[in-house]
Amino acid sequence: MLLPMRRLASSPSLPAIYPHISPARRSLGLRRQHGRGASARRTSATPVVCCLGSLPVASQSSQSTMTGANPVTVAGTERPSEWSGDAIRRRFLDFYAARGHKILPSSSLVPDDPTVFLTIAGMLQFKPIFLGKEPRRVPCATTSQKCIRTNDIENVGRTSRHQTFFEMLGNFSFGDYFKKDAIKWAWELTTKEYGLPPERLWISVFEDDDEAFSIWLNEVGVPKERIKRMGEDDNFWTSGATGPCGPCSEMYYDFHPERGSLNADLNDDSRFIEFYNLVFMQYNKNDDGSLEPLKQKNIDTGMGLERMARILQNVPNNYETDLIFPIMEKAASMALVSYGKADDAMRTNLKVIGDHMRAVVYLISDGVIPSNIGRGYVVRRLIRRVVRTGRLIGMRGDGHENSEGAFLPSLAETVISLSSEIDPDVESRRKSILGELLREELRFVQTLGRGEKLLDELLDEALGSAGGDKPCLSGKDVFLLYDTYGFPIEITAEIASERGVTIDMKGFDIEMENQRKQSQAAHNVIKLSVGNETEIVKSIPDTEFLGYESLFATAVVKALLINGNPVENVSEGTDVEILLDRTPFYAESGGQVGDNGFLYVYGEEGGKQNAVIEIKDVQKSLGNIFVHKGTIKQGSVEVGKKIDAAVDGKLRQGAKAHHTATHLLQSALKSVIGSETSQAGSLVAFDRLRFDFSFHRPLTEKELLEIESLVNQWISDATHLETNVMALQDAKNAGATAMFGEKYGEQVRVVEVPGVSMELCGGTHVSNTAEIRGFKIISEQGIASGVRRIEAVAGDAFVEYVCSRDNYMRHLCSSLKVKAEDVNSRVETIVEELRTARNEASSLRSKIAVLKAASLASKAVLVEPHNVRILVENMGDVDADALKSAAEHLVGTLQDPAAVILGSSPGDGKVSLVAAFSPGVVKLGVQAGKFVGGIAKLCGGGGGGKPNFAQAGGRKPENLPDALEKARAEIVAVVSSKAS
């Protein structure tokens, strides 16, 4: 077991100041530290790179340390700028751009794919194209994709290559070039552009892929002994049980060529690192497991940027590259340690901090706010690992003269300074990122304090329940402290050891493994499937949307679906999905719900109406095909028929008013609470809107009124909206805001309320703000940590809301017999009168209970050998407060030592219990809190409190008599057993 570094514990003044705090507790910093100055600042140190021209060649002395614990680095030196991480990324993208690839930006870490938790691969943004669900926009593309993987989080810092955040460089072909070009370009990039020595490169191919083997051997010229055929587990890529798949070929760098080729194992991490994977997507896997060739063969590749940087910068692991090392060095300076002089445990901790800080900064930048659910929990868990690791190595303060401040923002500053080439948007979100990290760290420090208290309680329980056995803390409890409260296992073990308690490491390992399996199952699979939908899309073009200009259109039925299966005709009473060639119906997207309305089928040449279909929802599917979901109300419909489509105009107007109001609301929020707030979700319905946004506290009444006032002012300005279609980059340059969760093409629609709002939006909007009529906020509440929600109404819904509230006020005025302006004061008076009456009633009930209790004092029994007076009684229907008063009176009336346990059933299926122990009983080692909690469980409840006084409750009043009898027997037995 690795014991933690104790930088603070080594200070000669600390034990003198806090002699009662164990070294382990001081190491974690669970008490406030004093006399601590600002952390020393140092300039970034970077490892030395040994290069010969453009070829990185490790010296003989350094070869043996390439994957070892000690880096071949010297503080204060600079790497050649030619092989900086930014340069490697740019060389890759430019190489493929020169070969006809379109450079596309990285997609968000929050994928536009409900089957994937976080973006875990470069190909994810192209998944619909690979499936044939979307047409390719370009024949081939290249990207540098931000990725997050947390399935191997425990390996971060312990191996040379595991990371949570990484960049995947990729080149992709969508039916353009295939295996030969992919292989030749990969070799040219690696050996010519990056200058890697060919004799250090090894290749793996799928065992049956003779074509790839031949290309590497005969056309590229790789010696046969350096091409390894490997099995399906290693070199055959599949997306799932069915779907696109194919063989892959991987490139490896050899750190130790002197070991020769005999019996070389490419899975030997001490010698090889895989840095480039080429996937040849050439088959479709059927339900029976058979493979059939794809008509469009694709290429999907991935090169780990950090891995290539490790090779080119000649450092022993991914962490010591210029992509991560500056963050580690900042952490080291704040902990007053030197990375170059640190031991393995310290270096591991610094690597964890460097890796996790990149992950949390980019996740928060992409809108993932720390919380206890979903993606937010991933961020929270990573943040807590950084905080507890940082405090473990002695990090304190913000690095700016505040020894009590948070250190995460200072580390994040370094991450942000490195972000310009990865994601330029990170810098613009600096304020919100730093604020979120500050709040989360300070909140977690409080959690650590609560965890310390829980640990003390768990240790007390372990000692109390051990009997004659060695006391042991269960694996579940250790995991709870680790996962929820942030206690490193080393700290828990050491504090427990100081109390004479062992920990169940086997049980802890089981809990950790269970979490790891759940994490892998949930976060690390990209599912692709090819089914009926793909066959349909091949014969149906995208739906032409006419709804911006008209609510009516004539169209042709292109397909009918029942339960996802195509049919030729559908009769009355059947639920159906209808695909048209053109439509005025808006399909749900961008938060706006799909239109409602009707489809009408007529006879030949406009004759008698043959069918009526009521449309209740419209969704986008299979790329840009609109699926109209409805029910055949009359007649029948068949594929190929002409129909008249009519949107419900009143409902559409409601959606338009609420959508434009949403844009105005976002602008008002930024104006009132700050531009750093950002959208986190939305709903635009016919009768209301819902807007989720990032903010760390509830809005005040004054802020809400100011937001309402701004929106209503803009509505009354009667401003005409302007809508334009332009290039995505032009729209961004003009300052347009992207809507949360939307996926944009190269050409985008920009909706502008001049002087107020400009957003990328494909939704429907009013033509003039005056059409919104009015805006009213209904509620504002928190829905997750750092995320707030506003619900509001506009348009006709606003008028209906105001009228209904006016009606309620009229009734209220009539009942209270006051004017509207006097309602508040009248209600306050009534509430105060009610409060006074309740207090008087409670006081009377307490007095009655005390009087009733006084008559019970004579029933107390004397228990030897300590002559403890014990009274256990049922007080009938006395409420909890009165029961408390009675117990306090009795324990004060009876001579010390005395123990009083009372119970009652106040009604509504409730049980109240109270235990009051005098000082003499507490000195015997009997605690009221623990005692009453066990009794309450018999009544279906629980509770606790202090050693001398505790309350509990339950939901099974029928069990109260038996519970009190058990209490009487147990307290007598416990008191009797205590030695005198």
Short mmCIF file of C-alpha atoms in Angstrom, two decimals, residues 357-629:
data_model
loop_
_atom_site.label_atom_id
_atom_site.label_comp_id
_atom_site.label_asym_id
_atom_site.label_seq_id
_atom_site.Cartn_x
_atom_site.Cartn_y
_atom_site.Cartn_z
CA MET A 357 -7.97 18.82 -14.81
CA ARG A 358 -8.01 18.68 -18.61
CA ALA A 359 -11.12 16.50 -18.51
CA VAL A 360 -13.13 18.69 -16.13
CA VAL A 361 -12.25 21.97 -17.87
CA TYR A 362 -13.34 20.73 -21.29
CA LEU A 363 -16.46 19.01 -19.94
CA ILE A 364 -17.61 22.15 -18.10
CA SER A 365 -16.81 24.21 -21.20
CA ASP A 366 -19.11 21.90 -23.20
CA GLY A 367 -21.94 22.50 -20.73
CA VAL A 368 -21.61 19.56 -18.33
CA ILE A 369 -22.22 20.89 -14.81
CA PRO A 370 -21.18 18.87 -11.72
CA SER A 371 -24.13 16.95 -10.24
CA ASN A 372 -25.05 13.58 -8.80
CA ILE A 373 -26.56 12.14 -11.98
CA GLY A 374 -25.50 11.34 -15.51
CA ARG A 375 -22.63 13.23 -17.10
CA GLY A 376 -22.65 15.67 -14.21
CA TYR A 377 -21.60 12.85 -11.89
CA VAL A 378 -18.61 12.10 -14.11
CA VAL A 379 -17.43 15.71 -13.73
CA ARG A 380 -18.09 15.72 -9.99
CA ARG A 381 -16.20 12.46 -9.51
CA LEU A 382 -13.17 13.72 -11.47
CA ILE A 383 -13.18 17.02 -9.58
CA ARG A 384 -13.28 15.23 -6.25
CA ARG A 385 -10.40 12.99 -7.26
CA VAL A 386 -8.35 16.09 -8.07
CA VAL A 387 -9.27 17.81 -4.79
CA ARG A 388 -8.55 14.84 -2.55
CA THR A 389 -5.33 14.04 -4.47
CA GLY A 390 -4.20 17.66 -4.30
CA ARG A 391 -4.86 17.89 -0.57
CA LEU A 392 -3.12 14.56 -0.10
CA ILE A 393 0.15 15.96 -1.54
CA GLY A 394 -0.13 19.23 0.38
CA MET A 395 -1.84 21.63 -2.01
CA ARG A 396 -3.47 24.50 -0.12
CA GLY A 397 -4.76 27.90 -1.11
CA ASP A 398 -5.36 29.49 -4.48
CA GLY A 399 -1.75 30.39 -5.24
CA HIS A 400 -2.62 34.08 -4.93
CA GLU A 401 -1.98 34.89 -1.25
CA ASN A 402 -5.17 33.19 -0.04
CA SER A 403 -4.18 30.09 1.94
CA GLU A 404 -7.84 29.22 2.59
CA GLY A 405 -8.87 29.51 -1.06
CA ALA A 406 -9.51 26.84 -3.70
CA PHE A 407 -6.67 25.57 -5.90
CA LEU A 408 -8.71 24.18 -8.81
CA PRO A 409 -9.20 27.58 -10.50
CA SER A 410 -5.42 28.18 -10.52
CA LEU A 411 -4.86 24.79 -12.16
CA ALA A 412 -7.67 25.48 -14.62
CA GLU A 413 -5.96 28.70 -15.68
CA THR A 414 -3.07 26.59 -16.93
CA VAL A 415 -5.42 24.23 -18.78
CA ILE A 416 -7.20 27.16 -20.42
CA SER A 417 -3.88 28.68 -21.48
CA LEU A 418 -3.16 25.45 -23.41
CA SER A 419 -6.61 25.26 -25.03
CA SER A 420 -6.46 27.70 -27.94
CA GLU A 421 -5.58 25.09 -30.59
CA ILE A 422 -7.81 22.38 -29.08
CA ASP A 423 -11.04 24.33 -28.56
CA PRO A 424 -11.01 28.14 -28.96
CA ASP A 425 -14.36 28.40 -27.15
CA VAL A 426 -12.78 27.40 -23.83
CA GLU A 427 -11.14 30.81 -23.39
CA SER A 428 -14.45 32.63 -23.89
CA ARG A 429 -15.99 30.46 -21.17
CA ARG A 430 -13.16 31.06 -18.70
CA LYS A 431 -15.27 32.90 -16.13
CA SER A 432 -17.98 30.27 -15.88
CA ILE A 433 -15.41 27.41 -15.79
CA LEU A 434 -13.42 28.99 -12.98
CA GLY A 435 -16.56 29.88 -11.03
CA GLU A 436 -17.96 26.37 -11.28
CA LEU A 437 -14.68 24.81 -10.14
CA LEU A 438 -14.40 27.24 -7.22
CA ARG A 439 -17.91 26.44 -5.96
CA GLU A 440 -17.49 22.70 -6.43
CA GLU A 441 -14.17 22.55 -4.59
CA LEU A 442 -15.39 24.56 -1.61
CA ARG A 443 -18.54 22.44 -1.49
CA PHE A 444 -16.47 19.25 -1.53
CA VAL A 445 -14.19 20.44 1.25
CA GLN A 446 -17.31 20.67 3.40
CA THR A 447 -18.21 17.14 2.28
CA LEU A 448 -14.78 15.94 3.41
CA GLY A 449 -15.58 17.34 6.85
CA ARG A 450 -18.85 15.41 6.95
CA GLY A 451 -16.96 12.32 5.80
CA GLU A 452 -14.58 12.66 8.71
CA LYS A 453 -17.52 12.71 11.09
CA LEU A 454 -19.02 9.64 9.41
CA LEU A 455 -15.68 7.82 9.60
CA ASP A 456 -15.56 8.47 13.35
CA GLU A 457 -19.08 7.05 13.72
CA LEU A 458 -18.25 3.99 11.60
CA LEU A 459 -15.14 3.31 13.66
CA ASP A 460 -17.16 3.61 16.89
CA GLU A 461 -19.65 1.08 15.52
CA ALA A 462 -16.87 -1.29 14.42
CA LEU A 463 -15.29 -1.14 17.86
CA GLY A 464 -18.65 -1.54 19.63
CA SER A 465 -19.78 -4.54 17.59
CA ALA A 466 -16.49 -6.43 17.43
CA GLY A 467 -17.03 -8.48 20.58
CA GLY A 468 -14.00 -10.71 20.94
CA ASP A 469 -13.03 -10.36 17.27
CA LYS A 470 -10.63 -7.90 15.68
CA PRO A 471 -12.69 -4.80 14.78
CA CYS A 472 -12.97 -4.30 11.01
CA LEU A 473 -14.45 -1.60 8.77
CA SER A 474 -16.55 -3.20 6.01
CA GLY A 475 -15.62 -2.89 2.35
CA LYS A 476 -18.93 -1.14 1.62
CA ASP A 477 -18.25 1.49 4.26
CA VAL A 478 -14.71 2.06 2.99
CA PHE A 479 -16.05 2.42 -0.56
CA LEU A 480 -18.75 4.84 0.63
CA LEU A 481 -16.07 7.03 2.21
CA TYR A 482 -13.97 6.79 -0.95
CA ASP A 483 -16.65 7.33 -3.58
CA THR A 484 -19.08 9.71 -1.86
CA TYR A 485 -16.89 11.60 0.61
CA GLY A 486 -13.59 11.55 -1.22
CA PHE A 487 -11.50 9.72 1.36
CA PRO A 488 -8.44 8.06 -0.22
CA ILE A 489 -8.17 4.43 0.82
CA GLU A 490 -4.74 5.10 2.37
CA ILE A 491 -6.17 7.78 4.66
CA THR A 492 -9.09 5.61 5.78
CA ALA A 493 -6.72 2.72 6.48
CA GLU A 494 -4.34 4.84 8.51
CA ILE A 495 -7.00 6.57 10.60
CA ALA A 496 -8.65 3.20 11.24
CA SER A 497 -5.30 1.70 12.24
CA GLU A 498 -4.80 4.47 14.79
CA ARG A 499 -8.06 3.36 16.40
CA GLY A 500 -7.10 -0.33 16.27
CA VAL A 501 -9.50 -1.12 13.39
CA THR A 502 -8.60 -2.99 10.18
CA ILE A 503 -10.34 -2.45 6.83
CA ASP A 504 -11.92 -5.05 4.55
CA MET A 505 -9.81 -4.51 1.41
CA LYS A 506 -11.34 -7.51 -0.34
CA GLY A 507 -14.85 -6.09 0.10
CA PHE A 508 -13.61 -2.69 -1.08
CA ASP A 509 -12.07 -4.24 -4.20
CA ILE A 510 -15.38 -5.97 -4.98
CA GLU A 511 -17.26 -2.64 -4.75
CA MET A 512 -14.66 -0.96 -6.96
CA GLU A 513 -14.91 -3.73 -9.55
CA ASN A 514 -18.71 -3.50 -9.60
CA GLN A 515 -18.50 0.23 -10.27
CA ARG A 516 -15.87 -0.29 -12.97
CA LYS A 517 -18.05 -2.81 -14.77
CA GLN A 518 -21.05 -0.50 -14.62
CA SER A 519 -18.94 2.36 -15.94
CA GLN A 520 -17.64 0.29 -18.85
CA ALA A 521 -21.11 -0.96 -19.72
CA ALA A 522 -22.59 2.52 -19.68
CA HIS A 523 -19.90 4.68 -21.23
CA ASN A 524 -17.66 2.83 -23.65
CA VAL A 525 -19.75 1.46 -26.50
CA ILE A 526 -20.83 3.07 -29.76
CA LYS A 527 -23.73 1.12 -31.20
CA LEU A 528 -24.37 1.03 -34.92
CA SER A 529 -27.15 -0.96 -36.52
CA VAL A 530 -28.45 -1.48 -40.01
CA GLY A 531 -32.10 -2.45 -40.37
CA ASN A 532 -35.35 -1.62 -42.13
CA GLU A 533 -34.84 2.12 -41.67
CA THR A 534 -31.67 2.06 -43.72
CA GLU A 535 -33.39 0.20 -46.54
CA ILE A 536 -36.20 2.78 -46.55
CA VAL A 537 -33.87 5.77 -46.64
CA LYS A 538 -32.14 4.46 -49.75
CA SER A 539 -35.31 5.06 -51.78
CA ILE A 540 -36.63 8.20 -50.09
CA PRO A 541 -35.01 11.64 -50.39
CA ASP A 542 -34.97 14.20 -47.58
CA THR A 543 -38.33 15.83 -46.85
CA GLU A 544 -38.74 19.32 -48.27
CA PHE A 545 -39.91 21.58 -45.43
CA LEU A 546 -42.34 24.32 -46.49
CA GLY A 547 -43.48 25.37 -43.04
CA TYR A 548 -41.59 28.65 -42.85
CA GLU A 549 -43.77 30.07 -45.63
CA SER A 550 -47.06 28.16 -45.40
CA LEU A 551 -49.23 26.02 -43.17
CA PHE A 552 -50.75 24.14 -46.13
CA ALA A 553 -49.24 22.01 -48.91
CA THR A 554 -50.01 19.23 -51.35
CA ALA A 555 -47.68 16.25 -51.06
CA VAL A 556 -47.22 12.61 -52.04
CA VAL A 557 -47.14 9.70 -49.59
CA LYS A 558 -43.68 8.13 -50.02
CA ALA A 559 -43.94 5.47 -47.29
CA LEU A 560 -46.24 4.13 -44.57
CA LEU A 561 -44.91 2.49 -41.41
CA ILE A 562 -46.66 0.47 -38.71
CA ASN A 563 -44.45 -0.29 -35.70
CA GLY A 564 -41.44 0.64 -37.82
CA ASN A 565 -42.26 -1.80 -40.61
CA PRO A 566 -43.21 -0.60 -44.13
CA VAL A 567 -46.72 -1.32 -45.45
CA GLU A 568 -48.48 -0.38 -48.68
CA ASN A 569 -51.81 0.80 -47.24
CA VAL A 570 -53.45 1.55 -43.90
CA SER A 571 -57.12 1.55 -42.96
CA GLU A 572 -59.31 3.45 -40.48
CA GLY A 573 -58.46 3.28 -36.77
CA THR A 574 -54.81 2.41 -37.28
CA ASP A 575 -51.88 4.32 -35.79
CA VAL A 576 -49.42 5.05 -38.58
CA GLU A 577 -46.20 6.85 -39.43
CA ILE A 578 -46.32 8.69 -42.75
CA LEU A 579 -43.37 9.87 -44.85
CA LEU A 580 -44.11 12.62 -47.38
CA ASP A 581 -42.00 14.17 -50.13
CA ARG A 582 -42.77 17.66 -48.81
CA THR A 583 -44.56 19.05 -45.75
CA PRO A 584 -45.59 22.21 -43.91
CA PHE A 585 -45.37 20.32 -40.57
CA TYR A 586 -42.45 21.26 -38.32
CA ALA A 587 -40.60 18.21 -36.95
CA GLU A 588 -39.47 18.32 -33.32
CA SER A 589 -35.96 19.74 -32.99
CA GLY A 590 -34.10 22.51 -31.20
CA GLY A 591 -36.45 22.11 -28.24
CA GLN A 592 -39.57 22.97 -30.28
CA VAL A 593 -42.31 20.33 -30.37
CA GLY A 594 -43.61 18.92 -33.64
CA ASP A 595 -46.74 20.38 -35.25
CA ASN A 596 -50.25 18.96 -34.99
CA GLY A 597 -52.82 19.00 -37.78
CA PHE A 598 -54.51 16.85 -40.45
CA LEU A 599 -53.75 15.08 -43.71
CA TYR A 600 -56.60 14.75 -46.23
CA VAL A 601 -56.75 12.19 -49.05
CA TYR A 602 -59.12 12.96 -51.96
CA GLY A 603 -60.38 10.92 -54.88
CA GLU A 604 -59.26 11.35 -58.44
CA GLU A 605 -59.18 14.94 -59.71
CA GLY A 606 -60.18 16.42 -56.37
CA GLY A 607 -63.25 14.24 -55.90
CA LYS A 608 -64.82 13.01 -52.68
CA GLN A 609 -62.65 12.95 -49.55
CA ASN A 610 -61.34 9.38 -49.09
CA ALA A 611 -59.40 9.63 -45.82
CA VAL A 612 -58.60 11.88 -42.89
CA ILE A 613 -55.45 11.37 -40.81
CA GLU A 614 -54.98 13.28 -37.54
CA ILE A 615 -51.32 14.13 -36.94
CA LYS A 616 -50.31 14.35 -33.27
CA ASP A 617 -46.52 14.52 -33.59
CA VAL A 618 -43.77 14.93 -36.18
CA GLN A 619 -40.22 13.71 -35.64
CA LYS A 620 -37.02 13.80 -37.67
CA SER A 621 -35.51 10.44 -38.49
CA LEU A 622 -33.09 8.85 -40.91
CA GLY A 623 -31.23 12.09 -41.46
CA ASN A 624 -33.65 14.79 -42.60
CA ILE A 625 -36.77 12.73 -43.28
CA PHE A 626 -39.91 13.89 -41.43
CA VAL A 627 -42.03 11.18 -39.82
CA HIS A 628 -45.68 12.24 -39.35
CA LYS A 629 -47.24 10.24 -36.52
#
